[in-house]
Amino acid sequence: MTFVVTDNCVKCKYTDCVEVCPVDCFYEGPNFLVIHPDECIDCALCEPECPAEAIFSEDEVPTGQEQYIEINAELAEEWPNITEQKDPLPDAAEWDGVPDKIDHIER
Ligand code: SF4
Ligand code: F3S
């Protein structure tokens, strides 16, 4: 089991989540974060920390966002590790809550 970062993180990237992860399993792209499924210990600490409510347990990913399970696994192999919180993206408040941001993920 793993936790998964989903659609509402895209173009927000608040990064509150990385501060609480005991195993540092978050990986950072230009405008999105992912969780490495082989490193996540399923502790659930990050889920309530996300201001965008973008983190879900693998078995609770909202309907229509299942593709994020594979996206997290794929991009965690490509992107660098992030272990410290940083400022959110400048337009985070504007994009928070906008649906279907998957095509905006920059790689
Ligand atoms: Fe890290 Fe725990 Fe969140 Fe997994 S569930 S990403 S181990 S904080
Ligand atoms: Fe993204 Fe939420 Fe973390 S917006 S960077 S999953 S705190």
GROMACS .gro file of C-alpha atoms and ligand atoms in nm:
model
  122
    1MET     CA    1   0.000   0.000   0.000
    2THR     CA    2   0.114   0.353  -0.069
    3PHE     CA    3  -0.018   0.705  -0.059
    4VAL     CA    4  -0.063   0.892  -0.386
    5VAL     CA    5  -0.045   1.260  -0.483
    6THR     CA    6  -0.338   1.346  -0.709
    7ASP     CA    7  -0.473   1.616  -0.940
    8ASN     CA    8  -0.516   1.909  -0.704
    9CYS     CA    9  -0.142   1.928  -0.631
   10VAL     CA   10  -0.072   2.023  -0.993
   11LYS     CA   11   0.024   2.392  -1.026
   12CYS     CA   12  -0.012   2.437  -0.646
   13LYS     CA   13   0.272   2.231  -0.493
   14TYR     CA   14   0.234   2.358  -0.138
   15THR     CA   15   0.501   2.111  -0.011
   16ASP     CA   16   0.369   2.097   0.349
   17CYS     CA   17   0.363   1.720   0.292
   18VAL     CA   18   0.738   1.673   0.266
   19GLU     CA   19   0.803   1.810   0.613
   20VAL     CA   20   0.621   1.527   0.788
   21CYS     CA   21   0.730   1.227   0.582
   22PRO     CA   22   0.949   1.004   0.803
   23VAL     CA   23   1.108   0.827   0.507
   24ASP     CA   24   1.154   1.124   0.269
   25CYS     CA   25   0.976   0.956  -0.020
   26PHE     CA   26   0.851   1.267  -0.203
   27TYR     CA   27   0.993   1.356  -0.546
   28GLU     CA   28   0.963   1.696  -0.709
   29GLY     CA   29   0.884   1.806  -1.061
   30PRO     CA   30   0.842   2.161  -1.190
   31ASN     CA   31   0.479   2.194  -1.079
   32PHE     CA   32   0.380   1.867  -0.908
   33LEU     CA   33   0.505   1.627  -0.642
   34VAL     CA   34   0.483   1.248  -0.634
   35ILE     CA   35   0.530   0.973  -0.375
   36HIS     CA   36   0.756   0.675  -0.444
   37PRO     CA   37   0.530   0.373  -0.392
   38ASP     CA   38   0.816   0.141  -0.295
   39GLU     CA   39   0.941   0.378  -0.026
   40CYS     CA   40   0.615   0.499   0.132
   41ILE     CA   41   0.547   0.319   0.462
   42ASP     CA   42   0.178   0.403   0.461
   43CYS     CA   43   0.196   0.609   0.780
   44ALA     CA   44  -0.074   0.857   0.665
   45LEU     CA   45   0.101   1.156   0.823
   46CYS     CA   46   0.112   1.355   0.499
   47GLU     CA   47  -0.255   1.325   0.408
   48PRO     CA   48  -0.396   1.584   0.654
   49GLU     CA   49  -0.103   1.821   0.597
   50CYS     CA   50  -0.187   1.898   0.232
   51PRO     CA   51  -0.378   2.229   0.209
   52ALA     CA   52  -0.506   2.119  -0.132
   53GLU     CA   53  -0.630   1.782  -0.002
   54ALA     CA   54  -0.445   1.615  -0.288
   55ILE     CA   55  -0.306   1.312  -0.103
   56PHE     CA   56  -0.498   0.986  -0.075
   57SER     CA   57  -0.432   0.630   0.022
   58GLU     CA   58  -0.396   0.415  -0.290
   59ASP     CA   59  -0.730   0.247  -0.225
   60GLU     CA   60  -0.910   0.578  -0.169
   61VAL     CA   61  -0.799   0.770  -0.479
   62PRO     CA   62  -1.108   0.955  -0.610
   63THR     CA   63  -1.290   0.806  -0.904
   64GLY     CA   64  -1.144   0.935  -1.228
   65GLN     CA   65  -0.801   0.997  -1.076
   66GLU     CA   66  -0.680   0.635  -1.073
   67GLN     CA   67  -0.418   0.717  -1.336
   68TYR     CA   68  -0.229   0.913  -1.070
   69ILE     CA   69  -0.128   0.585  -0.907
   70GLU     CA   70   0.080   0.501  -1.215
   71ILE     CA   71   0.195   0.861  -1.261
   72ASN     CA   72   0.337   0.868  -0.907
   73ALA     CA   73   0.525   0.543  -0.965
   74GLU     CA   74   0.662   0.658  -1.299
   75LEU     CA   75   0.771   1.010  -1.208
   76ALA     CA   76   0.920   0.909  -0.871
   77GLU     CA   77   1.185   0.726  -1.073
   78GLU     CA   78   1.264   1.036  -1.278
   79TRP     CA   79   1.240   1.335  -1.045
   80PRO     CA   80   1.475   1.440  -0.760
   81ASN     CA   81   1.398   1.384  -0.395
   82ILE     CA   82   1.258   1.674  -0.192
   83THR     CA   83   1.286   1.677   0.188
   84GLU     CA   84   1.221   2.036   0.292
   85GLN     CA   85   0.921   2.259   0.256
   86LYS     CA   86   0.947   2.553   0.016
   87ASP     CA   87   0.716   2.831  -0.101
   88PRO     CA   88   0.414   2.714  -0.302
   89LEU     CA   89   0.395   2.803  -0.669
   90PRO     CA   90   0.304   3.170  -0.721
   91ASP     CA   91  -0.043   3.096  -0.861
   92ALA     CA   92  -0.123   2.818  -0.613
   93ALA     CA   93  -0.430   2.987  -0.467
   94GLU     CA   94  -0.568   3.048  -0.815
   95TRP     CA   95  -0.527   2.684  -0.923
   96ASP     CA   96  -0.634   2.522  -0.597
   97GLY     CA   97  -0.963   2.347  -0.671
   98VAL     CA   98  -0.947   2.370  -1.050
   99PRO     CA   99  -1.037   2.021  -1.178
  100ASP     CA  100  -0.857   1.807  -1.437
  101LYS     CA  101  -0.509   1.959  -1.423
  102ILE     CA  102  -0.339   1.644  -1.547
  103ASP     CA  103  -0.245   1.798  -1.883
  104HIS     CA  104  -0.064   2.078  -1.700
  105ILE     CA  105   0.193   1.847  -1.539
  106GLU     CA  106   0.536   1.962  -1.656
  107ARG     CA  107   0.799   1.692  -1.688
  108SF4    FE1  108   0.555   0.964   0.361
  108SF4    FE2  109   0.385   0.849   0.532
  108SF4    FE3  110   0.292   1.007   0.339
  108SF4    FE4  111   0.393   0.768   0.277
  108SF4     S1  112   0.207   0.807   0.398
  108SF4     S2  113   0.435   0.960   0.172
  108SF4     S3  114   0.557   0.750   0.430
  108SF4     S4  115   0.423   1.069   0.511
  109F3S    FE1  116   0.118   1.891  -0.339
  109F3S    FE2  117  -0.025   1.903  -0.120
  109F3S    FE3  118   0.223   1.830  -0.106
  109F3S     S1  119  -0.034   2.045  -0.291
  109F3S     S2  120   0.318   1.942  -0.269
  109F3S     S3  121   0.065   1.722  -0.211
  109F3S     S4  122   0.118   1.961   0.037
   0.00000   0.00000   0.00000
